[in-house]
Amino acid sequence: MTQAGKKKKRAVNRSIMLAKKIIIKDGGTPQGIGSPSVYHAVIVIFLEFFAWGLLTAPTLMVLHETFPKHTFLMNGLIQGVKGLLSFLSAPLIGALSDVWGRKSFLLLTVFFTCAPIPLMKISPWWYFAVISVSGVFAVTFSVVFAYVADITQEHERSMAYGLVSATFAASLVTSPAIGAYLGRAYGDSLVVVLATAIALLDICFILVAVPESLPEKMRPASWGAPISWEQADPFASLKKVGQDSIVLLICITVFLSYLPEAGQYSSFFLYLRQIMGFSSESVAAFIAVLGILSIIAQTVVLSLLMRSIGNKNTILLGLGFQILQLAWYGFGSEPWMMWAAGAVAAMSSITFPAVSALVSRTADADQQGVVQGMITGIRGLCNGLGPALYGFIFYIFHVELNELPMPESSSGGSVVAQYHLQQNSIIPGPPFLFGACSVLLALLVALFIPEHTNLNVRSSNWKKHCGSHSHPHSPQAPGEAKEPLLQDTNV
């Protein structure tokens, strides 16, 4: 009996050792369908953000029902905690994926990012708590762009990044309208079930169909292989900011312009729904129109402006549009003003691509990742600070509702009379006016950025520490932005 037990134990140990060898060889999961391609990454991104886009209208309603007295403050805190956790964890997850492979971390990030979805109808409190904590793993874009970098050549990478970013935009253009229609016709419970099913489909797709992109020779031979803790330091890129005056000007411009943008993304759709009296369908239509106009602005309009007025002037023009947009949001008290300001907002979306292009053109080839990593680090920090700041300003100025919105009229429009009871102040949207002042400072700083210069940042061994979005074995071509233009943000 004892000998049989020992034999059984040895057999189990052999099975465990064999499983470890298979895991190490295959990157932690079985190989998928076909060779790794950009289309695998595109499908992963589309399904994840399509699922969240469906929940745009239900999330706004559940948020106000759960926190009726301090809706904007709690929304800012929730999104602020999520953003800060994402900023802290993104470099570490990127560094670990360089060691253990991309597929397992795609699975991890998608699973934890979508984990809160079914909790919306089960327990709203747990839903928002899990959303905050999920920020630790809500960095799917980081892993996806590393996946793309593994399988593309240098000259193909910009187009591949653009395809992934366009897919992200397409998912947000279509899904909120679909979710609003289904919620109105069949109830929010069906929307939550559908979003959960799409999230599960995404997880199953990663498990079954997505092959590992990291070449086997790039992976270590054991789980105990060390990672670069300098690469995993979330503040590493920020420590380099002050070493060059031009870099400092660019980073200050990005911080002052993106801080209000990050705060706006976290609260604006709630502001439209609860304060301006937009219906669920109107919010969905607003997202779709704004997304389409932004895509046009960042492709056709941006290209024309860069050729005609130059890089720096394009940045200044984008900042000017952003000031006008935020001021219009801040003083606007009618729904048509929000629509008009939204069209201006699409033009303001050219700012960050123009900044990335400026850095890409003026930095040396071996400094691309360093400077782009700084800019992405600044944006990641703003994703945490912006929502909390906006929520706090809303709270200070008492921009709240004391009751739920009234039922919508039969014509499809919202009954907005009760909303304007809250609009007695001179400034209906105080945080947006604050954001306009911040962007005005960014515009003044950007005036001192020279059009043509050589950025001289001491990189030492920073070529491999420039951020978690790209693989250290995938060198960067001159003139090509290494960091993606989009990050994980709340829908």
Short mmCIF file of C-alpha atoms in Angstrom, two decimals:
data_model
loop_
_atom_site.label_atom_id
_atom_site.label_comp_id
_atom_site.label_asym_id
_atom_site.label_seq_id
_atom_site.Cartn_x
_atom_site.Cartn_y
_atom_site.Cartn_z
CA MET A 1 0.00 0.00 0.00
CA THR A 2 2.88 2.31 0.87
CA GLN A 3 4.78 1.43 -2.30
CA ALA A 4 1.67 2.01 -4.39
CA GLY A 5 1.25 5.41 -2.77
CA LYS A 6 4.86 6.32 -3.53
CA LYS A 7 4.48 5.25 -7.15
CA LYS A 8 1.34 7.31 -7.46
CA LYS A 9 3.11 10.33 -5.94
CA ARG A 10 6.05 9.94 -8.37
CA ALA A 11 3.64 9.73 -11.28
CA VAL A 12 1.92 12.93 -10.16
CA ASN A 13 5.27 14.70 -9.82
CA ARG A 14 6.27 13.62 -13.32
CA SER A 15 2.96 14.93 -14.66
CA ILE A 16 3.52 18.27 -12.93
CA MET A 17 7.06 18.54 -14.35
CA LEU A 18 5.77 17.73 -17.85
CA ALA A 19 3.01 20.34 -17.52
CA LYS A 20 5.59 22.95 -16.45
CA LYS A 21 7.73 22.18 -19.48
CA ILE A 22 4.72 22.54 -21.77
CA ILE A 23 3.73 25.82 -20.12
CA ILE A 24 7.23 27.27 -20.38
CA LYS A 25 7.54 26.18 -23.99
CA ASP A 26 4.17 27.45 -25.16
CA GLY A 27 4.04 30.69 -23.19
CA GLY A 28 1.60 29.49 -20.54
CA THR A 29 -1.29 28.35 -22.77
CA PRO A 30 -1.83 26.13 -25.79
CA GLN A 31 -1.11 27.62 -29.19
CA GLY A 32 -4.01 29.24 -31.01
CA ILE A 33 -5.32 29.22 -34.56
CA GLY A 34 -2.84 30.10 -37.27
CA SER A 35 0.17 32.37 -36.93
CA PRO A 36 0.11 35.45 -34.69
CA SER A 37 -1.35 38.42 -36.58
CA VAL A 38 -2.62 41.93 -36.02
CA TYR A 39 -6.14 40.63 -36.61
CA HIS A 40 -5.96 38.56 -33.42
CA ALA A 41 -5.20 41.74 -31.46
CA VAL A 42 -7.93 43.67 -33.29
CA ILE A 43 -10.61 41.14 -32.38
CA VAL A 44 -9.54 41.11 -28.71
CA ILE A 45 -9.75 44.90 -28.48
CA PHE A 46 -13.04 45.13 -30.37
CA LEU A 47 -14.85 42.56 -28.23
CA GLU A 48 -13.63 44.03 -24.92
CA PHE A 49 -14.59 47.62 -25.64
CA PHE A 50 -17.78 46.65 -27.48
CA ALA A 51 -18.92 44.88 -24.29
CA TRP A 52 -18.19 47.97 -22.20
CA GLY A 53 -19.71 50.30 -24.79
CA LEU A 54 -23.03 48.47 -24.50
CA LEU A 55 -23.14 49.44 -20.82
CA THR A 56 -22.70 53.20 -21.34
CA ALA A 57 -26.33 54.15 -20.63
CA PRO A 58 -26.99 51.54 -17.88
CA THR A 59 -23.77 52.54 -16.07
CA LEU A 60 -24.81 56.18 -15.92
CA MET A 61 -28.17 55.27 -14.41
CA VAL A 62 -26.75 52.76 -11.91
CA LEU A 63 -24.10 55.27 -10.85
CA HIS A 64 -26.70 57.88 -9.97
CA GLU A 65 -28.96 55.34 -8.25
CA THR A 66 -26.06 54.08 -6.12
CA PHE A 67 -24.66 57.51 -5.22
CA PRO A 68 -27.64 59.90 -5.47
CA LYS A 69 -26.15 62.68 -3.32
CA HIS A 70 -22.56 62.88 -4.52
CA THR A 71 -22.74 61.31 -7.97
CA PHE A 72 -19.96 63.26 -9.66
CA LEU A 73 -17.63 63.07 -6.65
CA MET A 74 -17.95 59.28 -6.35
CA ASN A 75 -17.61 58.85 -10.10
CA GLY A 76 -14.39 60.87 -10.00
CA LEU A 77 -13.01 58.87 -7.08
CA ILE A 78 -13.85 55.52 -8.71
CA GLN A 79 -12.27 56.45 -12.03
CA GLY A 80 -9.38 58.20 -10.30
CA VAL A 81 -8.47 55.11 -8.27
CA LYS A 82 -8.76 52.96 -11.39
CA GLY A 83 -6.56 55.33 -13.40
CA LEU A 84 -3.85 55.56 -10.73
CA LEU A 85 -3.75 51.78 -10.30
CA SER A 86 -3.44 51.37 -14.08
CA PHE A 87 -0.60 53.90 -14.14
CA LEU A 88 1.23 52.03 -11.37
CA SER A 89 0.70 48.53 -12.77
CA ALA A 90 1.09 48.99 -16.55
CA PRO A 91 4.93 48.96 -16.60
CA LEU A 92 5.09 45.89 -14.33
CA ILE A 93 2.60 43.93 -16.43
CA GLY A 94 4.50 44.91 -19.55
CA ALA A 95 7.78 43.76 -18.02
CA LEU A 96 6.25 40.44 -16.93
CA SER A 97 4.80 39.87 -20.39
CA ASP A 98 8.31 40.32 -21.80
CA VAL A 99 9.32 37.32 -19.69
CA TRP A 100 6.27 35.05 -19.63
CA GLY A 101 4.65 35.82 -22.96
CA ARG A 102 1.76 37.95 -24.19
CA LYS A 103 -1.10 35.46 -24.38
CA SER A 104 -1.37 34.77 -20.67
CA PHE A 105 -1.41 38.50 -19.90
CA LEU A 106 -3.97 39.20 -22.60
CA LEU A 107 -6.17 36.65 -20.85
CA LEU A 108 -5.45 38.17 -17.43
CA THR A 109 -6.12 41.79 -18.41
CA VAL A 110 -9.30 41.05 -20.38
CA PHE A 111 -10.68 38.81 -17.61
CA PHE A 112 -10.16 41.35 -14.81
CA THR A 113 -11.21 44.33 -16.94
CA CYS A 114 -14.52 42.63 -17.78
CA ALA A 115 -15.04 41.01 -14.35
CA PRO A 116 -17.24 43.88 -13.03
CA ILE A 117 -19.79 43.60 -15.87
CA PRO A 118 -22.12 40.90 -14.42
CA LEU A 119 -22.00 42.59 -11.00
CA MET A 120 -23.96 45.58 -12.31
CA LYS A 121 -27.28 43.80 -11.70
CA ILE A 122 -26.08 41.59 -8.84
CA SER A 123 -24.66 44.28 -6.54
CA PRO A 124 -23.99 47.86 -7.71
CA TRP A 125 -21.72 48.54 -4.73
CA TRP A 126 -19.53 45.55 -5.59
CA TYR A 127 -19.71 46.59 -9.24
CA PHE A 128 -18.09 49.96 -8.59
CA ALA A 129 -15.67 48.52 -6.02
CA VAL A 130 -14.42 45.91 -8.49
CA ILE A 131 -14.15 48.57 -11.23
CA SER A 132 -11.79 50.55 -9.00
CA VAL A 133 -9.63 47.54 -8.14
CA SER A 134 -9.67 46.27 -11.74
CA GLY A 135 -7.46 49.21 -12.63
CA VAL A 136 -4.51 47.02 -11.61
CA PHE A 137 -5.16 44.87 -14.69
CA ALA A 138 -7.06 47.32 -16.92
CA VAL A 139 -4.11 47.72 -19.27
CA THR A 140 -5.15 45.58 -22.23
CA PHE A 141 -3.84 48.17 -24.67
CA SER A 142 -0.35 47.85 -23.19
CA VAL A 143 -0.23 44.12 -23.86
CA VAL A 144 -1.97 44.40 -27.24
CA PHE A 145 0.55 46.92 -28.54
CA ALA A 146 3.39 44.73 -27.28
CA TYR A 147 1.73 41.81 -29.11
CA VAL A 148 1.62 43.88 -32.31
CA ALA A 149 5.26 44.94 -31.89
CA ASP A 150 6.30 41.28 -31.67
CA ILE A 151 4.80 40.32 -35.02
CA THR A 152 5.32 43.40 -37.20
CA GLN A 153 8.32 44.94 -38.92
CA GLU A 154 9.38 48.48 -38.09
CA HIS A 155 7.85 49.99 -41.23
CA GLU A 156 4.54 48.15 -40.61
CA ARG A 157 4.09 49.11 -36.99
CA SER A 158 2.48 52.53 -37.36
CA MET A 159 -0.17 51.13 -39.70
CA ALA A 160 -0.79 48.21 -37.33
CA TYR A 161 -1.14 50.57 -34.34
CA GLY A 162 -3.53 52.69 -36.38
CA LEU A 163 -5.65 49.64 -37.20
CA VAL A 164 -5.92 48.69 -33.53
CA SER A 165 -6.77 52.27 -32.53
CA ALA A 166 -9.38 52.55 -35.31
CA THR A 167 -10.95 49.31 -34.13
CA PHE A 168 -11.17 50.72 -30.61
CA ALA A 169 -12.88 53.83 -31.97
CA ALA A 170 -15.25 51.76 -34.13
CA SER A 171 -16.37 49.71 -31.13
CA LEU A 172 -17.24 52.86 -29.20
CA VAL A 173 -19.02 54.43 -32.17
CA THR A 174 -21.42 51.51 -32.54
CA SER A 175 -21.91 49.86 -29.15
CA PRO A 176 -23.42 52.68 -27.01
CA ALA A 177 -26.23 53.20 -29.52
CA ILE A 178 -26.94 49.46 -29.65
CA GLY A 179 -26.93 49.24 -25.84
CA ALA A 180 -29.27 52.23 -25.50
CA TYR A 181 -31.73 50.76 -28.03
CA LEU A 182 -31.75 47.30 -26.41
CA GLY A 183 -32.12 48.82 -22.93
CA ARG A 184 -35.08 50.91 -24.04
CA ALA A 185 -36.79 48.02 -25.84
CA TYR A 186 -35.99 45.05 -23.57
CA GLY A 187 -34.55 46.43 -20.34
CA ASP A 188 -31.05 46.92 -18.96
CA SER A 189 -30.84 43.34 -17.69
CA LEU A 190 -30.65 42.05 -21.25
CA VAL A 191 -27.89 44.56 -22.04
CA VAL A 192 -25.85 43.36 -19.05
CA VAL A 193 -26.33 39.71 -20.05
CA LEU A 194 -25.29 40.48 -23.64
CA ALA A 195 -22.20 42.42 -22.49
CA THR A 196 -21.24 39.53 -20.19
CA ALA A 197 -21.64 37.05 -23.05
CA ILE A 198 -19.42 39.16 -25.33
CA ALA A 199 -16.78 39.42 -22.59
CA LEU A 200 -16.84 35.62 -22.16
CA LEU A 201 -16.55 35.26 -25.94
CA ASP A 202 -13.45 37.46 -25.84
CA ILE A 203 -11.91 35.30 -23.11
CA CYS A 204 -12.69 32.11 -25.01
CA PHE A 205 -11.24 33.62 -28.19
CA ILE A 206 -7.96 34.35 -26.38
CA LEU A 207 -7.86 30.83 -24.92
CA VAL A 208 -8.64 29.01 -28.15
CA ALA A 209 -7.68 31.19 -31.09
CA VAL A 210 -4.92 33.64 -30.08
CA PRO A 211 -1.40 32.24 -30.59
CA GLU A 212 1.57 33.38 -28.52
CA SER A 213 3.44 36.21 -30.26
CA LEU A 214 6.61 36.33 -28.19
CA PRO A 215 9.25 34.17 -29.91
CA GLU A 216 10.31 31.17 -27.87
CA LYS A 217 13.97 32.19 -27.99
CA MET A 218 13.06 35.48 -26.31
CA ARG A 219 11.51 33.71 -23.35
CA PRO A 220 13.51 32.44 -20.36
CA ALA A 221 13.93 28.79 -19.53
CA SER A 222 12.29 28.99 -16.11
CA TRP A 223 9.60 30.84 -14.21
CA GLY A 224 12.23 32.32 -11.90
CA ALA A 225 13.87 34.40 -14.61
CA PRO A 226 14.45 37.98 -13.47
CA ILE A 227 12.66 40.98 -14.93
CA SER A 228 13.96 44.50 -15.25
CA TRP A 229 12.61 46.34 -12.22
CA GLU A 230 13.71 49.63 -13.74
CA GLN A 231 11.34 48.90 -16.60
CA ALA A 232 8.59 48.08 -14.09
CA ASP A 233 9.00 51.42 -12.26
CA PRO A 234 5.92 53.54 -13.15
CA PHE A 235 7.75 56.77 -12.25
CA ALA A 236 10.90 55.91 -14.20
CA SER A 237 9.87 57.86 -17.31
CA LEU A 238 8.86 60.89 -15.22
CA LYS A 239 12.32 61.06 -13.62
CA LYS A 240 13.84 62.00 -17.00
CA VAL A 241 11.53 64.96 -17.63
CA GLY A 242 13.76 67.73 -16.30
CA GLN A 243 16.95 66.71 -18.11
CA ASP A 244 16.20 68.70 -21.26
CA SER A 245 14.40 72.04 -21.48
CA ILE A 246 12.55 71.13 -24.69
CA VAL A 247 11.37 67.83 -23.24
CA LEU A 248 10.23 69.69 -20.13
CA LEU A 249 8.16 72.12 -22.21
CA ILE A 250 6.55 69.27 -24.18
CA CYS A 251 5.73 67.30 -21.02
CA ILE A 252 4.24 70.35 -19.27
CA THR A 253 2.11 71.01 -22.35
CA VAL A 254 0.89 67.40 -22.38
CA PHE A 255 0.14 67.44 -18.64
CA LEU A 256 -1.81 70.72 -18.68
CA SER A 257 -3.81 69.74 -21.77
CA TYR A 258 -4.49 66.08 -21.01
CA LEU A 259 -5.42 66.54 -17.32
CA PRO A 260 -8.77 68.19 -18.17
CA GLU A 261 -9.26 65.79 -21.09
CA ALA A 262 -8.94 62.77 -18.79
CA GLY A 263 -11.35 64.31 -16.30
CA GLN A 264 -13.79 65.16 -19.07
CA TYR A 265 -13.81 61.58 -20.38
CA SER A 266 -14.72 60.26 -16.93
CA SER A 267 -17.69 62.52 -16.25
CA PHE A 268 -18.96 64.14 -19.44
CA PHE A 269 -21.51 61.50 -20.48
CA LEU A 270 -22.87 61.47 -16.93
CA TYR A 271 -23.05 65.28 -17.14
CA LEU A 272 -25.02 65.08 -20.39
CA ARG A 273 -27.41 62.50 -18.97
CA GLN A 274 -28.03 63.91 -15.52
CA ILE A 275 -27.52 67.66 -15.85
CA MET A 276 -28.20 68.55 -19.51
CA GLY A 277 -31.14 66.13 -19.77
CA PHE A 278 -29.91 64.02 -22.69
CA SER A 279 -31.77 60.76 -23.24
CA SER A 280 -29.87 57.47 -23.45
CA GLU A 281 -30.27 57.53 -27.24
CA SER A 282 -28.97 61.10 -27.42
CA VAL A 283 -25.88 60.20 -25.40
CA ALA A 284 -25.23 57.22 -27.68
CA ALA A 285 -25.70 59.38 -30.78
CA PHE A 286 -23.37 62.01 -29.32
CA ILE A 287 -20.64 59.38 -28.78
CA ALA A 288 -21.08 58.06 -32.32
CA VAL A 289 -20.98 61.48 -33.99
CA LEU A 290 -18.03 62.62 -31.90
CA GLY A 291 -16.15 59.39 -32.67
CA ILE A 292 -16.69 59.68 -36.41
CA LEU A 293 -15.67 63.36 -36.47
CA SER A 294 -12.57 62.59 -34.37
CA ILE A 295 -11.49 59.85 -36.77
CA ILE A 296 -11.83 62.28 -39.69
CA ALA A 297 -9.96 65.00 -37.78
CA GLN A 298 -7.07 62.69 -36.84
CA THR A 299 -6.63 61.38 -40.36
CA VAL A 300 -7.65 63.77 -43.15
CA VAL A 301 -7.61 67.10 -41.29
CA LEU A 302 -4.43 66.35 -39.33
CA SER A 303 -2.56 65.38 -42.48
CA LEU A 304 -3.62 68.57 -44.29
CA LEU A 305 -2.70 70.79 -41.35
CA MET A 306 0.69 69.19 -40.86
CA ARG A 307 1.56 69.84 -44.51
CA SER A 308 0.15 73.35 -44.67
CA ILE A 309 0.90 75.09 -41.36
CA GLY A 310 3.54 72.85 -39.80
CA ASN A 311 3.79 70.68 -36.72
CA LYS A 312 3.99 73.27 -33.96
CA ASN A 313 1.18 75.41 -35.38
CA THR A 314 -1.01 72.29 -35.60
CA ILE A 315 -0.45 71.72 -31.88
CA LEU A 316 -1.33 75.34 -31.10
CA LEU A 317 -4.46 75.11 -33.25
CA GLY A 318 -5.55 71.92 -31.51
CA LEU A 319 -5.04 73.53 -28.09
CA GLY A 320 -7.05 76.54 -29.26
CA PHE A 321 -9.95 74.30 -30.28
CA GLN A 322 -9.72 72.51 -26.92
CA ILE A 323 -9.97 75.82 -25.02
CA LEU A 324 -13.04 76.81 -27.06
CA GLN A 325 -14.62 73.39 -26.55
CA LEU A 326 -14.11 73.35 -22.75
CA ALA A 327 -15.29 76.93 -22.34
CA TRP A 328 -18.42 76.10 -24.36
CA TYR A 329 -19.05 73.04 -22.19
CA GLY A 330 -18.52 75.18 -19.07
CA PHE A 331 -20.92 78.00 -19.99
CA GLY A 332 -23.36 76.00 -22.12
CA SER A 333 -26.80 75.52 -20.62
CA GLU A 334 -28.72 74.10 -23.60
CA PRO A 335 -28.39 70.71 -25.34
CA TRP A 336 -27.66 72.29 -28.75
CA MET A 337 -24.61 73.98 -27.22
CA MET A 338 -23.24 70.58 -26.21
CA TRP A 339 -23.64 69.31 -29.78
CA ALA A 340 -21.88 72.36 -31.19
CA ALA A 341 -19.06 72.07 -28.65
CA GLY A 342 -18.76 68.37 -29.51
CA ALA A 343 -17.94 69.25 -33.11
CA VAL A 344 -15.18 71.53 -31.82
CA ALA A 345 -13.98 68.71 -29.53
CA ALA A 346 -13.36 66.53 -32.57
CA MET A 347 -10.95 69.14 -33.92
CA SER A 348 -9.16 69.34 -30.56
CA SER A 349 -8.33 65.62 -30.84
CA ILE A 350 -5.49 66.46 -33.25
CA THR A 351 -3.30 67.79 -30.41
CA PHE A 352 -1.75 64.62 -29.05
CA PRO A 353 -1.00 62.97 -32.44
CA ALA A 354 0.67 66.24 -33.44
CA VAL A 355 2.74 66.22 -30.23
CA SER A 356 3.82 62.63 -30.89
CA ALA A 357 4.75 63.54 -34.45
CA LEU A 358 6.79 66.51 -33.22
CA VAL A 359 8.73 64.28 -30.84
CA SER A 360 9.15 61.59 -33.48
CA ARG A 361 10.57 64.06 -36.01
CA THR A 362 12.90 65.96 -33.71
CA ALA A 363 14.24 63.26 -31.38
CA ASP A 364 17.21 61.14 -32.32
CA ALA A 365 16.50 57.58 -33.41
CA ASP A 366 17.80 56.13 -30.14
CA GLN A 367 15.80 58.63 -28.06
CA GLN A 368 12.34 57.92 -29.49
CA GLY A 369 11.26 55.48 -26.81
CA VAL A 370 12.65 57.61 -23.98
CA VAL A 371 10.71 60.75 -24.87
CA GLN A 372 7.54 58.95 -25.98
CA GLY A 373 7.70 56.97 -22.74
CA MET A 374 7.77 60.21 -20.76
CA ILE A 375 4.72 61.53 -22.59
CA THR A 376 2.81 58.29 -22.07
CA GLY A 377 3.78 58.33 -18.39
CA ILE A 378 2.40 61.87 -18.06
CA ARG A 379 -0.85 60.80 -19.72
CA GLY A 380 -1.14 57.76 -17.46
CA LEU A 381 -0.75 59.97 -14.40
CA CYS A 382 -3.44 62.32 -15.74
CA ASN A 383 -5.81 59.36 -16.18
CA GLY A 384 -5.74 59.02 -12.40
CA LEU A 385 -5.65 62.68 -11.36
CA GLY A 386 -8.12 64.10 -13.91
CA PRO A 387 -11.28 62.18 -12.91
CA ALA A 388 -10.70 62.77 -9.20
CA LEU A 389 -10.10 66.50 -9.82
CA TYR A 390 -13.28 66.89 -11.89
CA GLY A 391 -15.36 65.01 -9.33
CA PHE A 392 -14.01 67.20 -6.54
CA ILE A 393 -14.75 70.45 -8.44
CA PHE A 394 -18.31 69.28 -9.17
CA TYR A 395 -18.68 68.55 -5.45
CA ILE A 396 -17.34 71.98 -4.41
CA PHE A 397 -19.80 73.79 -6.68
CA HIS A 398 -22.70 71.54 -5.62
CA VAL A 399 -23.48 70.34 -9.12
CA GLU A 400 -25.68 67.41 -8.11
CA LEU A 401 -29.20 66.05 -8.53
CA ASN A 402 -31.43 65.13 -5.63
CA GLU A 403 -33.68 62.77 -7.55
CA LEU A 404 -33.58 60.47 -10.55
CA PRO A 405 -34.42 61.80 -14.02
CA MET A 406 -38.09 61.96 -14.94
CA PRO A 407 -39.45 59.50 -17.49
CA GLU A 408 -38.80 60.40 -21.09
CA SER A 409 -41.62 61.78 -23.17
CA SER A 410 -43.30 59.83 -25.94
CA SER A 411 -41.50 61.88 -28.58
CA GLY A 412 -38.21 60.44 -27.41
CA GLY A 413 -36.85 63.65 -25.87
CA SER A 414 -36.12 64.04 -22.18
CA VAL A 415 -38.11 66.21 -19.85
CA VAL A 416 -35.39 68.69 -19.00
CA ALA A 417 -37.22 71.24 -16.87
CA GLN A 418 -36.04 69.68 -13.62
CA TYR A 419 -32.44 69.77 -14.78
CA HIS A 420 -32.42 73.49 -15.25
CA LEU A 421 -33.38 73.89 -11.61
CA GLN A 422 -29.81 72.88 -10.98
CA GLN A 423 -28.43 75.41 -13.49
CA ASN A 424 -29.04 78.62 -11.60
CA SER A 425 -25.34 79.33 -11.28
CA ILE A 426 -23.48 81.46 -13.81
CA ILE A 427 -21.22 78.51 -14.66
CA PRO A 428 -23.25 75.31 -15.26
CA GLY A 429 -20.10 73.18 -15.68
CA PRO A 430 -17.32 74.54 -13.40
CA PRO A 431 -14.76 71.76 -14.06
CA PHE A 432 -14.85 72.40 -17.80
CA LEU A 433 -14.05 76.08 -17.26
CA PHE A 434 -11.17 75.06 -15.02
CA GLY A 435 -10.02 72.75 -17.80
CA ALA A 436 -10.13 75.64 -20.28
CA CYS A 437 -7.82 77.66 -18.02
CA SER A 438 -5.45 74.69 -17.75
CA VAL A 439 -5.30 74.29 -21.54
CA LEU A 440 -4.73 78.05 -21.91
CA LEU A 441 -1.61 77.63 -19.77
CA ALA A 442 -0.61 74.69 -21.98
CA LEU A 443 -0.98 76.91 -25.04
CA LEU A 444 1.29 79.56 -23.49
CA VAL A 445 3.91 76.92 -22.69
CA ALA A 446 3.67 75.41 -26.19
CA LEU A 447 4.51 78.79 -27.72
CA PHE A 448 8.07 78.35 -26.45
CA ILE A 449 8.56 74.93 -28.06
CA PRO A 450 10.80 75.35 -31.12
CA GLU A 451 9.54 73.95 -34.41
CA HIS A 452 12.82 72.18 -35.21
CA THR A 453 15.23 70.98 -32.56
CA ASN A 454 17.15 67.93 -31.45
CA LEU A 455 15.94 66.46 -28.22
CA ASN A 456 18.95 65.43 -26.17
CA VAL A 457 17.92 63.17 -23.33
CA ARG A 458 20.55 61.01 -21.70
CA SER A 459 19.21 57.53 -22.19
CA SER A 460 22.05 55.24 -20.98
CA ASN A 461 20.27 51.91 -20.81
CA TRP A 462 16.84 53.51 -21.22
CA LYS A 463 16.32 52.13 -24.67
CA LYS A 464 14.89 49.04 -23.05
CA HIS A 465 13.15 50.93 -20.25
CA CYS A 466 11.10 53.29 -22.37
CA GLY A 467 7.74 51.82 -21.51
CA SER A 468 5.76 48.64 -21.35
CA HIS A 469 3.97 49.09 -24.67
CA SER A 470 6.71 47.64 -26.83
CA HIS A 471 9.01 44.70 -26.76
CA PRO A 472 12.69 45.43 -26.00
CA HIS A 473 13.75 43.33 -28.97
CA SER A 474 11.66 45.35 -31.40
CA PRO A 475 13.74 48.42 -32.30
CA GLN A 476 12.09 51.64 -33.26
CA ALA A 477 12.38 53.17 -36.65
CA PRO A 478 13.32 56.83 -36.87
CA GLY A 479 10.32 59.06 -37.19
CA GLU A 480 7.88 56.48 -35.87
CA ALA A 481 5.98 56.96 -32.64
CA LYS A 482 6.73 54.07 -30.35
CA GLU A 483 3.91 54.55 -27.90
CA PRO A 484 0.26 54.12 -28.86
CA LEU A 485 -1.93 57.17 -29.09
CA LEU A 486 -4.73 55.54 -27.15
CA GLN A 487 -4.76 54.04 -23.69
CA ASP A 488 -7.33 52.16 -21.69
CA THR A 489 -9.96 54.66 -20.62
CA ASN A 490 -13.37 54.46 -19.13
CA VAL A 491 -16.15 54.36 -21.71
#
